[in-house]
Short mmCIF file of C-alpha atoms in Angstrom, two decimals:
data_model
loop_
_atom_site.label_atom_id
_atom_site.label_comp_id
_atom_site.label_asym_id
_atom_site.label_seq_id
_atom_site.Cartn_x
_atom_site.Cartn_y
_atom_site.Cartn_z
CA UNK G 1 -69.95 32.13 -14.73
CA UNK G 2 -68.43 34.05 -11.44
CA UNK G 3 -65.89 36.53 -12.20
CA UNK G 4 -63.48 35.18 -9.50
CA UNK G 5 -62.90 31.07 -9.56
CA UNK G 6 -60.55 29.98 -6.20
CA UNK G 7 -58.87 27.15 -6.98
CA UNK G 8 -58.16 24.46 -3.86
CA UNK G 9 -57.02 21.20 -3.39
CA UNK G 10 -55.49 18.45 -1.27
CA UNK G 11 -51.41 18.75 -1.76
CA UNK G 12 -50.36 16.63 -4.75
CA UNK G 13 -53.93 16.40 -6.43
CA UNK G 14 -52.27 19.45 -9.02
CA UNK G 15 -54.41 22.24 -8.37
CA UNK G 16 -52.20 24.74 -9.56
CA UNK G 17 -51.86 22.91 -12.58
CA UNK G 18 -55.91 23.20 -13.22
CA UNK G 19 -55.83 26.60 -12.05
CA UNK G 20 -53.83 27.22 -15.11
CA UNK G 21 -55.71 25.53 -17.30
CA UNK G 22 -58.80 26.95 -16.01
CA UNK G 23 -57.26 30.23 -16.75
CA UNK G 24 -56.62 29.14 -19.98
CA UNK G 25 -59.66 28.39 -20.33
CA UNK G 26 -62.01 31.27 -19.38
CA UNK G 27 -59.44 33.48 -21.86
CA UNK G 28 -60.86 31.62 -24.95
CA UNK G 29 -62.27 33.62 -27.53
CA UNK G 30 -60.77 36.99 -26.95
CA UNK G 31 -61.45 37.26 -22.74
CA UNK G 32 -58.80 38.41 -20.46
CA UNK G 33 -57.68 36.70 -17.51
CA UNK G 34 -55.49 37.27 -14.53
CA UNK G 35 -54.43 34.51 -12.77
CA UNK G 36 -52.93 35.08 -9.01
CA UNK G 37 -50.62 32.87 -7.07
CA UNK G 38 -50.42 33.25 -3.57
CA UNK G 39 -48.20 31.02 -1.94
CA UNK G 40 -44.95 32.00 -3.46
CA UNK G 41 -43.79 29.19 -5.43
CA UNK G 42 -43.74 29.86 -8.25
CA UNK G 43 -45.39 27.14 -9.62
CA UNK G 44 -47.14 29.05 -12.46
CA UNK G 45 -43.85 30.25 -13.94
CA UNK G 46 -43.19 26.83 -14.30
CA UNK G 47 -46.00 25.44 -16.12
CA UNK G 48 -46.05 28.08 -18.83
CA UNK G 49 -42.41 27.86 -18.88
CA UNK G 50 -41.90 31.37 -18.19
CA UNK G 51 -39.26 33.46 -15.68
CA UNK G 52 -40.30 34.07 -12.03
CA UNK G 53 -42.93 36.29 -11.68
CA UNK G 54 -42.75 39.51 -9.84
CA UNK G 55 -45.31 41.52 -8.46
CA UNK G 56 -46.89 42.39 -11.13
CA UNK G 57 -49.31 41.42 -13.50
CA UNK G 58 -47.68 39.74 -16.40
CA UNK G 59 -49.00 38.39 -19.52
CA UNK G 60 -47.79 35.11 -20.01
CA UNK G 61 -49.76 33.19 -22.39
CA UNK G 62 -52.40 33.46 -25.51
CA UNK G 63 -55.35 31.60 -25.55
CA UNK G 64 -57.46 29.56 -28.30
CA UNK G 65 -59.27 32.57 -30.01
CA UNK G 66 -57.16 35.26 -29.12
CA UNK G 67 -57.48 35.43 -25.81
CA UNK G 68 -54.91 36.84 -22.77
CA UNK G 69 -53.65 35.15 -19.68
CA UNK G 70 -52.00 37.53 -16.98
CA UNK G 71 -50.23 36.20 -13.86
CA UNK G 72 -49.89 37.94 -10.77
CA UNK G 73 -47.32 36.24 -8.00
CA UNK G 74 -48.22 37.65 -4.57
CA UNK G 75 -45.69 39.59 -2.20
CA UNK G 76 -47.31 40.25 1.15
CA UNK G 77 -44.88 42.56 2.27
CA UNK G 78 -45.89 44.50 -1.33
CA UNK G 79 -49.36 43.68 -1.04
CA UNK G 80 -49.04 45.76 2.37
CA UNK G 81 -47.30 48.75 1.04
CA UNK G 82 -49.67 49.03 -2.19
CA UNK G 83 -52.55 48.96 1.09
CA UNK G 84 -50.76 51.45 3.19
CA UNK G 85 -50.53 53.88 -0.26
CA UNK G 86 -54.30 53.36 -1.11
CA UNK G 87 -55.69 54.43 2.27
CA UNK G 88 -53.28 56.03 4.28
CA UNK G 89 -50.98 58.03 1.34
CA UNK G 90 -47.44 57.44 2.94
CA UNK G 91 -45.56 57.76 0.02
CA UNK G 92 -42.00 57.59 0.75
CA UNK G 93 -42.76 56.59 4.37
CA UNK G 94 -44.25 53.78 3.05
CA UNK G 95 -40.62 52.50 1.66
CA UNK G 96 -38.79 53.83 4.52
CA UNK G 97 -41.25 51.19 6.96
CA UNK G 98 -40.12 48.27 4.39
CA UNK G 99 -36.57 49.31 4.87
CA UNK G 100 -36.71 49.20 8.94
CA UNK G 101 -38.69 45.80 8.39
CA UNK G 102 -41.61 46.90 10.00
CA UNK G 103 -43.45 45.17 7.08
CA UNK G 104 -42.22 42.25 7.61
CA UNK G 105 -42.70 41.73 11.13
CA UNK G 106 -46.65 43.10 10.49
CA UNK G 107 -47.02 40.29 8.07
CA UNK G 108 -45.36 37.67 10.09
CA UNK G 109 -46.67 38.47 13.39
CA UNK G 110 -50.38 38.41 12.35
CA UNK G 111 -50.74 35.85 9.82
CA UNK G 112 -54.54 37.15 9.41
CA UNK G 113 -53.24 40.22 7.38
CA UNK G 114 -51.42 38.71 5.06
CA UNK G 115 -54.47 36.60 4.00
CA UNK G 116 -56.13 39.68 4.48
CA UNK G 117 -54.04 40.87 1.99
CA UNK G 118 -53.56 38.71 -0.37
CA UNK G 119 -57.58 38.06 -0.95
CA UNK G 120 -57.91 41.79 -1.15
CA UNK G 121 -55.57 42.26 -3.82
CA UNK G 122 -57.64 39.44 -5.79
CA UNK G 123 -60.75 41.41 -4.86
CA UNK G 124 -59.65 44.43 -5.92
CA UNK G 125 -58.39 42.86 -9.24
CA UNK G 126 -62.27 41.52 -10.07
CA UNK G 127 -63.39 45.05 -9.19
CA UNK G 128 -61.38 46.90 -11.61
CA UNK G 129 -62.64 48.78 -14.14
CA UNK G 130 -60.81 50.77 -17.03
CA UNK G 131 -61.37 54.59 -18.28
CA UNK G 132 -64.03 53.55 -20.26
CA UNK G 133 -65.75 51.87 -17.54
CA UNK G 134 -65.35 48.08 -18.21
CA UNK G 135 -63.67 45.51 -16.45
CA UNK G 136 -60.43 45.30 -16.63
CA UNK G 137 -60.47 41.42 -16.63
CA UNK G 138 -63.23 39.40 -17.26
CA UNK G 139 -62.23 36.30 -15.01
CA UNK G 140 -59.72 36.06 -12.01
CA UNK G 141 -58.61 32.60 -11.36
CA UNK G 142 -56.54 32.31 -7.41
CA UNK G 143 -54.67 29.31 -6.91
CA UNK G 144 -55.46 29.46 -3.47
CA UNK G 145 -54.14 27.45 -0.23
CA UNK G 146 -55.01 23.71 0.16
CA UNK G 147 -57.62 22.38 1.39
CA UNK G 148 -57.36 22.13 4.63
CA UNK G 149 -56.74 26.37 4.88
CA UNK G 150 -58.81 27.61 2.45
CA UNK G 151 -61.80 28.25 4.69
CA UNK G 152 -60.02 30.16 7.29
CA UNK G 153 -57.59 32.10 4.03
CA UNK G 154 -60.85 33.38 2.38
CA UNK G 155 -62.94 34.07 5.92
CA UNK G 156 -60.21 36.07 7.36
CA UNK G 157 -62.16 38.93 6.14
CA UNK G 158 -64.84 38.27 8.06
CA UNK G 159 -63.04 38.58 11.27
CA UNK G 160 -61.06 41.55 10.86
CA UNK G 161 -64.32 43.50 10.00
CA UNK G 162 -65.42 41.92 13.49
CA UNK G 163 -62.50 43.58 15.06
CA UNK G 164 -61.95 46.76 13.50
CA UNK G 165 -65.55 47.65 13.72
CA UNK G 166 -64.97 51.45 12.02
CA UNK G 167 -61.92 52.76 9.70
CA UNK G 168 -60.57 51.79 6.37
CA UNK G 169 -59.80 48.59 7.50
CA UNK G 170 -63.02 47.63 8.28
CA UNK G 171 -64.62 48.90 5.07
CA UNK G 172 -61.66 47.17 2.99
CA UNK G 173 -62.68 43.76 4.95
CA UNK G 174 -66.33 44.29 4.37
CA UNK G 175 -65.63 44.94 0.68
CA UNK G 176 -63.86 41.81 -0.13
CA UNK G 177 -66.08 39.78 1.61
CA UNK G 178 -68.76 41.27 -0.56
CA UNK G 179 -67.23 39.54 -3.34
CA UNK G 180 -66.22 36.38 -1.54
CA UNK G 181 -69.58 35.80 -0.54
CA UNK G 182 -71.63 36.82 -3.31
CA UNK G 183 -72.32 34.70 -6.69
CA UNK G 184 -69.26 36.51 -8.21
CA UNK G 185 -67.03 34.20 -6.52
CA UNK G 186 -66.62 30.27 -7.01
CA UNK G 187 -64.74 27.81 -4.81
CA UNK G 188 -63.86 24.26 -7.03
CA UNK G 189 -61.66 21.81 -4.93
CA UNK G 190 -59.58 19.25 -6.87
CA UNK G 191 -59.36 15.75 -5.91
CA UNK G 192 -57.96 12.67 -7.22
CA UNK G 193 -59.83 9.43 -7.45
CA UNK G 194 -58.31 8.69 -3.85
CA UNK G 195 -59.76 7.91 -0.25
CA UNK G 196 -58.03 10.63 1.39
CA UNK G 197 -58.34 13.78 -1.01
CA UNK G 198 -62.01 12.48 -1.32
CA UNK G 199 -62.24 12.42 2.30
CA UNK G 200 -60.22 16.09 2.32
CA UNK G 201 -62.57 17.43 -0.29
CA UNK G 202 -65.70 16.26 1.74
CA UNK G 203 -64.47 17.50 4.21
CA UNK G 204 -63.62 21.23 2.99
CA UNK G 205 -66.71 21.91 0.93
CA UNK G 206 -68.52 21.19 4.46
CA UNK G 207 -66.43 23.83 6.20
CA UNK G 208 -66.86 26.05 3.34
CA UNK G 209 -70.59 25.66 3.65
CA UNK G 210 -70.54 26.73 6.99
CA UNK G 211 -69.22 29.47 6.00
CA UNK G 212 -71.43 30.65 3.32
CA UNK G 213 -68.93 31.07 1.09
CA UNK G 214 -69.95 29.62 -2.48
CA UNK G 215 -68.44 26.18 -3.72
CA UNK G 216 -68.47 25.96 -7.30
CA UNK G 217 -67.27 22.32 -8.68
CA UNK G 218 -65.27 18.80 -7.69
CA UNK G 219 -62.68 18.74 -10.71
CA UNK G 220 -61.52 15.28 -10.46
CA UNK G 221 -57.24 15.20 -11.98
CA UNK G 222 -55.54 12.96 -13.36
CA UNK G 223 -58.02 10.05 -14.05
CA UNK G 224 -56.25 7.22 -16.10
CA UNK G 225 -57.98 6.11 -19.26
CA UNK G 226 -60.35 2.97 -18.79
CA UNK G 227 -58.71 0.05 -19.87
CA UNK G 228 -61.66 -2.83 -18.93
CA UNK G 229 -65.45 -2.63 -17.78
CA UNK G 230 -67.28 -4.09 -15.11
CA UNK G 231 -68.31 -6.80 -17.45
CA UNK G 232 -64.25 -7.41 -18.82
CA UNK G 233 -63.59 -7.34 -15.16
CA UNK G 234 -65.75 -10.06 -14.68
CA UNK G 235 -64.76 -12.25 -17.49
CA UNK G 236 -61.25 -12.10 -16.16
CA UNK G 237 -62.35 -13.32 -12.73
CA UNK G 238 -64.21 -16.19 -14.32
CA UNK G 239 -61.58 -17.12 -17.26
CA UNK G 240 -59.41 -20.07 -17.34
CA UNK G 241 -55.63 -20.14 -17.57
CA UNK G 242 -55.73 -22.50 -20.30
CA UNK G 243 -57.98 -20.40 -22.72
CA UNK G 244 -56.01 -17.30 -21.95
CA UNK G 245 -53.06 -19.09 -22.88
CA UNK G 246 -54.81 -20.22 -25.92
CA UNK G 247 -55.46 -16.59 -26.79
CA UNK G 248 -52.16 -15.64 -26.62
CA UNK G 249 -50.60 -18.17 -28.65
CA UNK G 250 -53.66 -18.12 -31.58
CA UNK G 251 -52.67 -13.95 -31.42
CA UNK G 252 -48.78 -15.23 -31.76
CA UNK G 253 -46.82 -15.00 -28.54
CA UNK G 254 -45.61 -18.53 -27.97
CA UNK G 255 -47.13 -22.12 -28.00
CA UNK G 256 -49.44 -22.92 -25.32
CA UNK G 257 -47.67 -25.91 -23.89
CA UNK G 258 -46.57 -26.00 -20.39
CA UNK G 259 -43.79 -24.03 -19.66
CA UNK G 260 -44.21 -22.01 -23.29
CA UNK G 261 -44.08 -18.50 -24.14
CA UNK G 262 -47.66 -18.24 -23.70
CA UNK G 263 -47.85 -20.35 -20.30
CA UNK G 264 -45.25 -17.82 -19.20
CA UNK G 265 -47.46 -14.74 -19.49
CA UNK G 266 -50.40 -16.25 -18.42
CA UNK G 267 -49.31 -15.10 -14.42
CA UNK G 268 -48.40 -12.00 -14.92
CA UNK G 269 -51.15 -10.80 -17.61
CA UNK G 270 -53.98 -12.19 -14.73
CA UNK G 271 -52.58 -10.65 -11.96
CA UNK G 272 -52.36 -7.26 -13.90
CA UNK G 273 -55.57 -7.45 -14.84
CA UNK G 274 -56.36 -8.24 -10.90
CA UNK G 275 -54.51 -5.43 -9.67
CA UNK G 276 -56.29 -3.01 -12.12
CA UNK G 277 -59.66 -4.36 -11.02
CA UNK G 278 -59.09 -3.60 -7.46
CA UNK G 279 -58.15 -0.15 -8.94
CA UNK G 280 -61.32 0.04 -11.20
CA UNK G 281 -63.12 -0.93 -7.90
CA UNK G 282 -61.85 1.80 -5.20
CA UNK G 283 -62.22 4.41 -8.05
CA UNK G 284 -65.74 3.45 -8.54
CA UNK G 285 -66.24 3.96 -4.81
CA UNK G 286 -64.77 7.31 -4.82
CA UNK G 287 -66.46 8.50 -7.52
CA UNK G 288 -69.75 7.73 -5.71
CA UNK G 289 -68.55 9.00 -2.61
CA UNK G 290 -68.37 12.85 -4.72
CA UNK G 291 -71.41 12.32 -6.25
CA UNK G 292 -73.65 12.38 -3.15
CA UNK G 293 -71.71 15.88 -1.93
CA UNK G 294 -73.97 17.60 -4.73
CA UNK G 295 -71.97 19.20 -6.95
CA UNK G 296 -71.22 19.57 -10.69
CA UNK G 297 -68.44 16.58 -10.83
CA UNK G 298 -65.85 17.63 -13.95
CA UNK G 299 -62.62 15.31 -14.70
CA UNK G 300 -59.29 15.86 -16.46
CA UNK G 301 -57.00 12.49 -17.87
CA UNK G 302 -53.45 12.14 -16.74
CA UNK G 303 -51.40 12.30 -19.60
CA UNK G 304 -49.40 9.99 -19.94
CA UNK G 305 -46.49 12.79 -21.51
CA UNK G 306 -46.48 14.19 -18.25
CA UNK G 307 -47.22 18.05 -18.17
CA UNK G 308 -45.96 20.58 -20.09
CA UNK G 309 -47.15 23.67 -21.67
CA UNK G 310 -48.90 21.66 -24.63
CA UNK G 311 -50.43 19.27 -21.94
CA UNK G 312 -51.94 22.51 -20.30
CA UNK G 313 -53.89 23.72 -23.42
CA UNK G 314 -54.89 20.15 -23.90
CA UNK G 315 -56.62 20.35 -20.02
CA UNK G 316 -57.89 23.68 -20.97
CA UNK G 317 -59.60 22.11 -24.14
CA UNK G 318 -61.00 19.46 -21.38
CA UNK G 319 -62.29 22.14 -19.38
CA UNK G 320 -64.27 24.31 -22.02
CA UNK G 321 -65.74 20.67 -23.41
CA UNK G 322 -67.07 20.21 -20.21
CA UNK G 323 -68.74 23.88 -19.46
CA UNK G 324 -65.63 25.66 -17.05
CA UNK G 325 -65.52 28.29 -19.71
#
């Protein structure tokens, strides 16, 4: 299993959601995790139900066995200064930049080293090793940008080492690439059972390819629980009004004259059951359409509760069932 699992996704297919459960996960039976955000929205706070997180690594939740889960919410403009201290040793004149907002305006006028930044810090969290020589945390889970950015957000390394072909900067670039790039890291995209984050996720694990960066697994949210088979589906299409109507009325919900209780329902419960098979259908399709991108295919239930801190152990217990652990 590789020590640092990037979590992407279309917007609204809830991958910080199975980044924390994945975190959750990978702590069971005594493991540490840290799990970074990196967009600044504090959507991890949320989910366990905790305060905002600063920048610094936090525990925030115990895992099945006895496990930890740290979070870490990315600052940039922090990110920079802890950078600045680690290679160049400014100290105080580090602080006094911040103040004159020279941070921010390096941050904000090239985008590239804040991603630079932010990956590093992840990087550098994988790498890190205690007095006693052993890793500080076993797994590192990012919930990284969507989709569509995530190629260019974890290749930005790559083309700073291009530019800055000598110096610290280089060497820090080459470094974390060295971990993106290697089997240590693992890129899973989340999708839902949708045409266009199918299409999106297709799409990304192609440009990700390209890259050579290493895509781990399609984790497939929010699936809703199978109600009817192909071969219900087809005894609905086939079934007359008059013998469902006869079901209902034998199972107690009104006589099965015309215009009785029964009659009544007859509509609505076929054109339900329609609706759901066009569902059942286009699912199906999408399903097929991630099986032929060659990857480990995993899938979490919505729940029908809607998600909260019990719902996340309960994806987490998903997860390890189905080997993310």
């Amino acid at each position: 299993m590789s020590r640092l699992q990037v979590v992407s996704g279309k917007g609204g297919t809830g991958k910080t959601t199975v980044a924390a459960a994945l975190a959750l996960a990978l702590a069971t039976e005594g493991k540490r995790t840290l799990l970074v955000e990196v967009e600044g929205r504090q959507g991890i706070a949320q989910l366990f139900e905790t305060e905002a997180l600063p920048y610094e690594e936090r525990k925030i939740a115990v895992a099945p066995g006895g496990g930890e889960v740290y979070a870490l919410a990315m600052d940039p403009e922090l990110a920079l200064l802890d950078y600045l201290q680690m290679f160049y040793k400014l100290g105080g004149a580090g602080r006094a930049l911040k103040k004159l907002g020279a941070i921010d305006f390096a941050t904000t006028i090239a985008p590239g080293i804040r991603d630079v930044l932010l990956t590093g810090k992840a990087c550098e969290a994988v790498r890190r090793k205690d007095k006693s020589g052993r890793f500080v945390y076993d797994y590192v889970v990012m919930d990284a940008p969507p989709t569509g950015r995530i190629t260019r957000f974890l290749n930005v390394n790559d083309e700073v080492a291009g530019l800055a072909k000598i110096g610290p900067i280089h060497n820090q670039a080459q470094a974390v690439m060295r971990v993106l790039k290697s089997p240590e890291t693992a890129v899973h995209l989340v999708t839902l059972l949708e045409e266009m984050p199918v299409q999106e996720t297709a799409d990304g694990i192609a440009e990700l390819r390209a890259a050579r960066l290493p895509v781990g697994r399609v984790i497939v949210n929010m699936v809703r629980p199978q109600v009817l088979d192909a071969n219900d589906l087809e005894l609905v299409r086939d079934v007359e009004r008059s013998s469902v109507a006869r079901a209902l009325s034998a199972a107690g919900l009104g006589g099965a004259r015309r215009g009785g209780n029964a009659e009544r329902l007859v509509g609505p419960l076929l054109a339900q059951a329609a609706e759901y098979a066009e569902r059942y259908a286009l699912e199906q399709e999408q399903r097929a359409a991630l099986g032929e991108l060659g990857l480990p295919l995993d899938e979490l239930p919505l729940l029908a509760e809607g998600m909260d801190l019990a719902g996340l152990y309960e994806l987490a217990t998903e997860l390890r069932k189905q080997g993310l652990s």
